[in-house]
Tab-separated table of C-alpha atoms in Angstrom:
chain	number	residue	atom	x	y	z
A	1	UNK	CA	43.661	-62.087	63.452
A	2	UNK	CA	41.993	-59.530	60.778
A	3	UNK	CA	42.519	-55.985	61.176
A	4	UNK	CA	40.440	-53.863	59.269
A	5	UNK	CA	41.204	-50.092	58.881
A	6	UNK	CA	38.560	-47.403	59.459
A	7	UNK	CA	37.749	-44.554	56.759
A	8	UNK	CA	38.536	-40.906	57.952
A	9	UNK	CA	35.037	-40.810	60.000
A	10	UNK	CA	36.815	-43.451	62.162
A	11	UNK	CA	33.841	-46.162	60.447
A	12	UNK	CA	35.153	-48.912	59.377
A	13	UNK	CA	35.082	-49.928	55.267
A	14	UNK	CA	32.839	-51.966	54.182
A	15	UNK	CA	34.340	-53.325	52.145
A	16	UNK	CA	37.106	-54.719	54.162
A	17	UNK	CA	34.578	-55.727	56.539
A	18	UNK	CA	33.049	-57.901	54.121
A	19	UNK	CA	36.469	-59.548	53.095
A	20	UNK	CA	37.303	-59.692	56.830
A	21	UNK	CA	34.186	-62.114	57.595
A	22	UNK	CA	34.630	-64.111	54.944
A	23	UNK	CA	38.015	-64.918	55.479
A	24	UNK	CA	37.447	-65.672	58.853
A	25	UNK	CA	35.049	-67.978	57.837
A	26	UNK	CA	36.645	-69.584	55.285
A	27	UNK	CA	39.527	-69.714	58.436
A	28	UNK	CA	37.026	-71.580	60.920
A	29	UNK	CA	35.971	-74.257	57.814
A	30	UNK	CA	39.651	-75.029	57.276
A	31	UNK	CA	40.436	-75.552	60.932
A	32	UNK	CA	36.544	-77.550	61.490
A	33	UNK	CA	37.839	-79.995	58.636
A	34	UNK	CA	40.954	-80.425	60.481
A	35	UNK	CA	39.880	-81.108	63.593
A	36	UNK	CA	38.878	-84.505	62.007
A	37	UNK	CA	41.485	-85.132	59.467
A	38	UNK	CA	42.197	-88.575	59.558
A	39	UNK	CA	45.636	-87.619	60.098
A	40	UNK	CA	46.401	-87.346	64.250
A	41	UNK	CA	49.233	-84.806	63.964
A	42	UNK	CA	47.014	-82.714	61.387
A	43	UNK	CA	44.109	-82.387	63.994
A	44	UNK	CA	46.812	-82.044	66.985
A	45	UNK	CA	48.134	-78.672	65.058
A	46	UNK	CA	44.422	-77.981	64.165
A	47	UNK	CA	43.174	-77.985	68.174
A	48	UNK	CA	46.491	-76.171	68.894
A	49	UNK	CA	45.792	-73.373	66.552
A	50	UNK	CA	42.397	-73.250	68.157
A	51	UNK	CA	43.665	-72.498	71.494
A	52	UNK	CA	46.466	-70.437	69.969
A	53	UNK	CA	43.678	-67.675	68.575
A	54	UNK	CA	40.507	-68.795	70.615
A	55	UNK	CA	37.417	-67.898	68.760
A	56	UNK	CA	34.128	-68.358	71.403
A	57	UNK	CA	32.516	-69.659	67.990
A	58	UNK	CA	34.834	-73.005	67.844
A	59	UNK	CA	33.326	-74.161	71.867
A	60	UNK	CA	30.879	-76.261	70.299
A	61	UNK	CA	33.250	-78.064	67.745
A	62	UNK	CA	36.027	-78.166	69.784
A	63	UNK	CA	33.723	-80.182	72.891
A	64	UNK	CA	31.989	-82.022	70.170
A	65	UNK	CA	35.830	-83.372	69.079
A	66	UNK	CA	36.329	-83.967	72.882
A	67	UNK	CA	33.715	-87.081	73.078
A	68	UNK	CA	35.081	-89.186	69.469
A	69	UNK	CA	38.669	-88.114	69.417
A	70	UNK	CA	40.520	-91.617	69.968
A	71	UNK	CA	43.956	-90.049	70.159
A	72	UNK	CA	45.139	-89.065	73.756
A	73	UNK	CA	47.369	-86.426	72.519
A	74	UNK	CA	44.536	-84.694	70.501
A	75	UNK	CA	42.157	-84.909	73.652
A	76	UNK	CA	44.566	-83.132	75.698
A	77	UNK	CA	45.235	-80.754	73.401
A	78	UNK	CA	41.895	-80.013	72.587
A	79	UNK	CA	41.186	-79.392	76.453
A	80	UNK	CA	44.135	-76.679	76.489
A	81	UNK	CA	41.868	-74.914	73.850
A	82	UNK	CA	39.148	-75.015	75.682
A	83	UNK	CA	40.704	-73.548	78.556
A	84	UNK	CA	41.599	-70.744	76.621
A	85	UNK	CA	38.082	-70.046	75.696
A	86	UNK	CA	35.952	-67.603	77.962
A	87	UNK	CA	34.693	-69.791	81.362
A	88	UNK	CA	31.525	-68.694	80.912
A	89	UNK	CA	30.384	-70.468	77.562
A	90	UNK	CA	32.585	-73.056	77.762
A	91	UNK	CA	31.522	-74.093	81.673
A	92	UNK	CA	27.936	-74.633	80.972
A	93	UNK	CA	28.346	-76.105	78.032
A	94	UNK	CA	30.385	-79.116	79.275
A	95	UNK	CA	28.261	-79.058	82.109
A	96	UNK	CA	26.052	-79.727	79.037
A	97	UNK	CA	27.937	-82.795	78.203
A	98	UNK	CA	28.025	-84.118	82.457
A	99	UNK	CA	24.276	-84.866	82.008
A	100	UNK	CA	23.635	-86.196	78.581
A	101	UNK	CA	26.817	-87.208	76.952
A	102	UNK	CA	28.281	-90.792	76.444
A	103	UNK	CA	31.180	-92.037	78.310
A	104	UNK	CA	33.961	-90.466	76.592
A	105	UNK	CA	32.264	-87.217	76.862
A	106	UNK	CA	31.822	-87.317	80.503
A	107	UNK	CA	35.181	-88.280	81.282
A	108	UNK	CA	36.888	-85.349	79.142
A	109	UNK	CA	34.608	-83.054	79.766
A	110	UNK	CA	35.214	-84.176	83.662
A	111	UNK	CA	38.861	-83.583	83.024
A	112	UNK	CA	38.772	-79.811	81.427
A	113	UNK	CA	36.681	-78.797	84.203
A	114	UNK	CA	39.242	-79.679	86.786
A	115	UNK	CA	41.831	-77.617	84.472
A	116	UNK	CA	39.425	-75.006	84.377
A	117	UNK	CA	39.051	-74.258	87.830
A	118	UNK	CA	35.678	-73.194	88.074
A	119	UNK	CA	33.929	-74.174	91.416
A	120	UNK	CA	30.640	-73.399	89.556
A	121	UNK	CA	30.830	-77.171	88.168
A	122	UNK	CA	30.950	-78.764	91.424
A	123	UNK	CA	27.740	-79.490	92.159
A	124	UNK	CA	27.406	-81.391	88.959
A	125	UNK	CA	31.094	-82.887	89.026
A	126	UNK	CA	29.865	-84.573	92.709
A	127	UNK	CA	26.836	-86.475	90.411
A	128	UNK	CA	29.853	-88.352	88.565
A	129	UNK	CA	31.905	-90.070	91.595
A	130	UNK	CA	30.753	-93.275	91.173
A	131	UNK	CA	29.824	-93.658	87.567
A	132	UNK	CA	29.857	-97.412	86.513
A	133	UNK	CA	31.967	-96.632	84.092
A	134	UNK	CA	35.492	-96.379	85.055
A	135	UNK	CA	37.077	-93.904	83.391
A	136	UNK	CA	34.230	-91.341	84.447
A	137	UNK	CA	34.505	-92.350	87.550
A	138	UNK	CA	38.403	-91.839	87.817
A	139	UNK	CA	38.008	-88.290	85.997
A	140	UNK	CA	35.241	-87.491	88.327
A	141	UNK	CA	37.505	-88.396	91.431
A	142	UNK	CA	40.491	-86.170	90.011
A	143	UNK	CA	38.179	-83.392	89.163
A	144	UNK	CA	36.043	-83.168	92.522
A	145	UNK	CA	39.329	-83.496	94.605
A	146	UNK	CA	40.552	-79.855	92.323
A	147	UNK	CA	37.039	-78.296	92.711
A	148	UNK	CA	36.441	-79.416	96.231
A	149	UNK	CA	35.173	-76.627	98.046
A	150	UNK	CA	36.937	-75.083	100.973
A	151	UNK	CA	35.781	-76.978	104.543
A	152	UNK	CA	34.249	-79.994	102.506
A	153	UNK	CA	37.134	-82.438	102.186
A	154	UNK	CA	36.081	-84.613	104.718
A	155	UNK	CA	33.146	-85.194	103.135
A	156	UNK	CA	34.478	-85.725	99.721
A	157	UNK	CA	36.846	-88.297	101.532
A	158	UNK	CA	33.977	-90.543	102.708
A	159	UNK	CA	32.136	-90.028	99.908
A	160	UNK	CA	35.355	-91.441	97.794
A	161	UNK	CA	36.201	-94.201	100.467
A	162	UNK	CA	32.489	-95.748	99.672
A	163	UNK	CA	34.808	-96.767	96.517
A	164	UNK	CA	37.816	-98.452	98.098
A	165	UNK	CA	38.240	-101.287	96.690
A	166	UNK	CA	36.786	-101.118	93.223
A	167	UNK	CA	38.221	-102.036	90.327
A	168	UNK	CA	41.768	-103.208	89.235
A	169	UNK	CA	45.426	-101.793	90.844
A	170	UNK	CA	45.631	-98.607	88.410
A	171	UNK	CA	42.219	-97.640	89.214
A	172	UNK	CA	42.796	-98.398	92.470
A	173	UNK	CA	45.892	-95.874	92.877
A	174	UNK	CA	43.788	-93.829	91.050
A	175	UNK	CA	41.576	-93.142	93.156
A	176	UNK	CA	44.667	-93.233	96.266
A	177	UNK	CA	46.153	-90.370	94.692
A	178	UNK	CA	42.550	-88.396	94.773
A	179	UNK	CA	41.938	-89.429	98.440
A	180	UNK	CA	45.465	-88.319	99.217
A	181	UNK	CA	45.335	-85.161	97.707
A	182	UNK	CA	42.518	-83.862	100.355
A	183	UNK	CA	45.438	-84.025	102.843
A	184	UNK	CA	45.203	-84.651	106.209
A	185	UNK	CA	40.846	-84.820	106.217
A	186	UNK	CA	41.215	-88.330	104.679
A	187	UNK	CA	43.141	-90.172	107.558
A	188	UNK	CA	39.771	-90.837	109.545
A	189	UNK	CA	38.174	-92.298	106.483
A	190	UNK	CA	41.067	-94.833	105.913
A	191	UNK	CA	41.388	-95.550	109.919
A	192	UNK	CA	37.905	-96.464	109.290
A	193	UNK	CA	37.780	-98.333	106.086
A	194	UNK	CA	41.247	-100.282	107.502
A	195	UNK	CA	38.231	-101.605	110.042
A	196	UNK	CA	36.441	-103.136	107.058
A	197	UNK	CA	35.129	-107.256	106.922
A	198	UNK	CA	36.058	-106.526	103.241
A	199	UNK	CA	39.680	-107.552	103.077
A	200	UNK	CA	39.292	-106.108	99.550
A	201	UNK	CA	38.700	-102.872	101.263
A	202	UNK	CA	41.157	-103.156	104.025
A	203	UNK	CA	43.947	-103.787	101.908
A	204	UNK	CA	42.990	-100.334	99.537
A	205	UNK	CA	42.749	-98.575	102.621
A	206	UNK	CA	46.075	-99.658	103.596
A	207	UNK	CA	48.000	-99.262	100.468
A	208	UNK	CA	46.568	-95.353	100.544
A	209	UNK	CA	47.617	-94.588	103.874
A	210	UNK	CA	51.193	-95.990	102.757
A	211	UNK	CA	51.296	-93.832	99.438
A	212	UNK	CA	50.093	-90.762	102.267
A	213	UNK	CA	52.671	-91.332	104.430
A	214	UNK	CA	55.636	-92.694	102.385
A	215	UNK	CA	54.929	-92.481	98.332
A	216	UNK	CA	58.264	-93.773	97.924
A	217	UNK	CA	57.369	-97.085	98.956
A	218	UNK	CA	53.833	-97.309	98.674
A	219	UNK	CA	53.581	-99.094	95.481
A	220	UNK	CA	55.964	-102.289	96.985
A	221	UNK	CA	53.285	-102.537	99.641
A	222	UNK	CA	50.300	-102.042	97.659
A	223	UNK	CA	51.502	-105.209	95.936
A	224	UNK	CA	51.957	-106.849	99.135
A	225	UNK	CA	48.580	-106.476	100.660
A	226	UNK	CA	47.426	-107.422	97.044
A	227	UNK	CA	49.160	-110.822	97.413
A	228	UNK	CA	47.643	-111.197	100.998
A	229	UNK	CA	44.173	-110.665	99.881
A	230	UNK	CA	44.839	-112.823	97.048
A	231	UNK	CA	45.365	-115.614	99.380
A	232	UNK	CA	42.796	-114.579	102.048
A	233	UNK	CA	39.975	-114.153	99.918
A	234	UNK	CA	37.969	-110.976	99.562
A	235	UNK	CA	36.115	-111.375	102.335
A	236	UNK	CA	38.711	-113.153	104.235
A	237	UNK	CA	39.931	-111.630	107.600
C-alpha cells in the first residue's frame, strides 16, 4: 500500500500523488502478467498477493483467470481473492459469468459464490442444477445446498433427487453429500426415489440414505447396490 503525505494545508502533494498512481499501476501490470505466467507457482503467489492487498480494480482479471486457469491450486486460490474483494462488485459480476460464460466459468464462478455467502445469487445459482455438463452441475449442487434459503430445503431436495442417478460413482456421491447436507428435509425425497422402476435410481437413493445415516459405511454399500444394479439391469426390479 502507498501512503502519500499531505502538505501543511492537510492537501496532499502532487507530486507524490502522481508517483503514487503510477506505481500502483505499474504494481497491477506486474501482478496482471503474472496471473498468466506460464509458471503455476508464479501465478499461485500472483492470485495470493491479489487477495493479500485486494484492489476492486483486479475483479475483472482475477474472474477472467477463473474460466482458463487449468491448475486446481491456482483456481482455488484465485477464488480466496475474490472473496476478499467487496460482495458487491464481485457478486454481480460472476453472476455475469452464470449466464454467458463457458463451462469452466460457470463451475468456478458456481464455486466462489457458495464461499461467498451471498443469498443474492440464489436465484441464478437454482438455473445451474442440472447443467449437462457435469462439473456445473456438481458446483451448482454444492453451491445451492450453501445458499439455500431458510424453509426451502425440501424443495431443493426434490429438485436435486430429479438427478439421482446420473452420471458415474464420484458424481454420484457428489451429489449424496449435497442432498445430505439439507438434513433431515431430504429423507422424504429418498423414501420416495427408493420407490423408483429405475433400479439406477433406487440404488442412488439407497446409497444416500446410508452415507445420511452411517457415513462410515456408506461407501461399502454404495458399491454393493452398484454391483446389484450391475446385474439387474437399469431398469431391472
Amino acid at each position: 500500500m502507498v501512503v502519500v503525505n499531505t502538505t501543511r494545508n492537510g492537501r496532499p502533494d502532487s507530486a507524490q500523488v502522481g508517483a503514487a498512481q503510477t506505481g500502483a499501476a505499474q504494481v497491477g501490470a506486474a501482478l496482471v502478467g503474472a496471473l498468466s505466467a506460464a509458471n503455476a507457482s508464479a501465478r499461485l503467489k500472483a492470485a495470493l498477493r491479489a487477495g493479500t492487498d485486494p484492489d476492486p480494480q483486479l475483479v475483472e482479471i482475477l474472474v477472467g483467470r477463473c474460466a482458463v486457469e487449468g491448475d486446481f491450486f491456482v483456481r482455488d486460490m484465485l477464488t480466496w481473492a475474490l472473496c476478499r474483494m467487496p460482495v458487491d462488485i464481485t457478486v454481480p459480476r460472476l453472476l455475469g459469468e452464470l449466464r454467458s460464460g463457458g463451462a469452466q466459468a460457470r463451475s468456478q464462478a458456481l464455486h466462489t459464490l457458495s464461499k461467498i455467502g451471498d443469498l443474492r445469487a440464489w436465484p441464478d445459482v437454482v438455473t445451474q442444477l442440472h447443467d449437462r455438463d457435469d462439473d456445473v452441475a456438481r458446483s451448482a449442487w454444492r453451491a445451492a445446498v450453501a445458499l439455500v434459503p431458510p424453509g426451502a430445503e425440501g424443495d431443493l431436495a426434490a429438485d436435486l433427487a430429479t438427478a439421482l442417478g446420473r452420471g458415474d460413482r464420484e458424481l454420484q456421491r457428489s451429489l449424496s453429500r449435497a442432498l445430505i447436507g439439507l438434513g433431515e428435509s431430504v429423507l422424504p425425497v429418498l423414501d420416495a426415489a427408493k420407490a423408483s422402476s429405475d433400479a439406477k435410481i433406487r440404488a442412488h437413493a439407497e446409497a444416500t440414505e446410508a452415507l445420511y445415516r452411517d457415513p462410515d459405511s456408506a461407501f461399502a454399500l454404495s458399491v454393493e447396490t452398484a454391483k446389484r444394479v450391475a446385474v439387474t439391469g437399469p431398469e431391472g426390479s
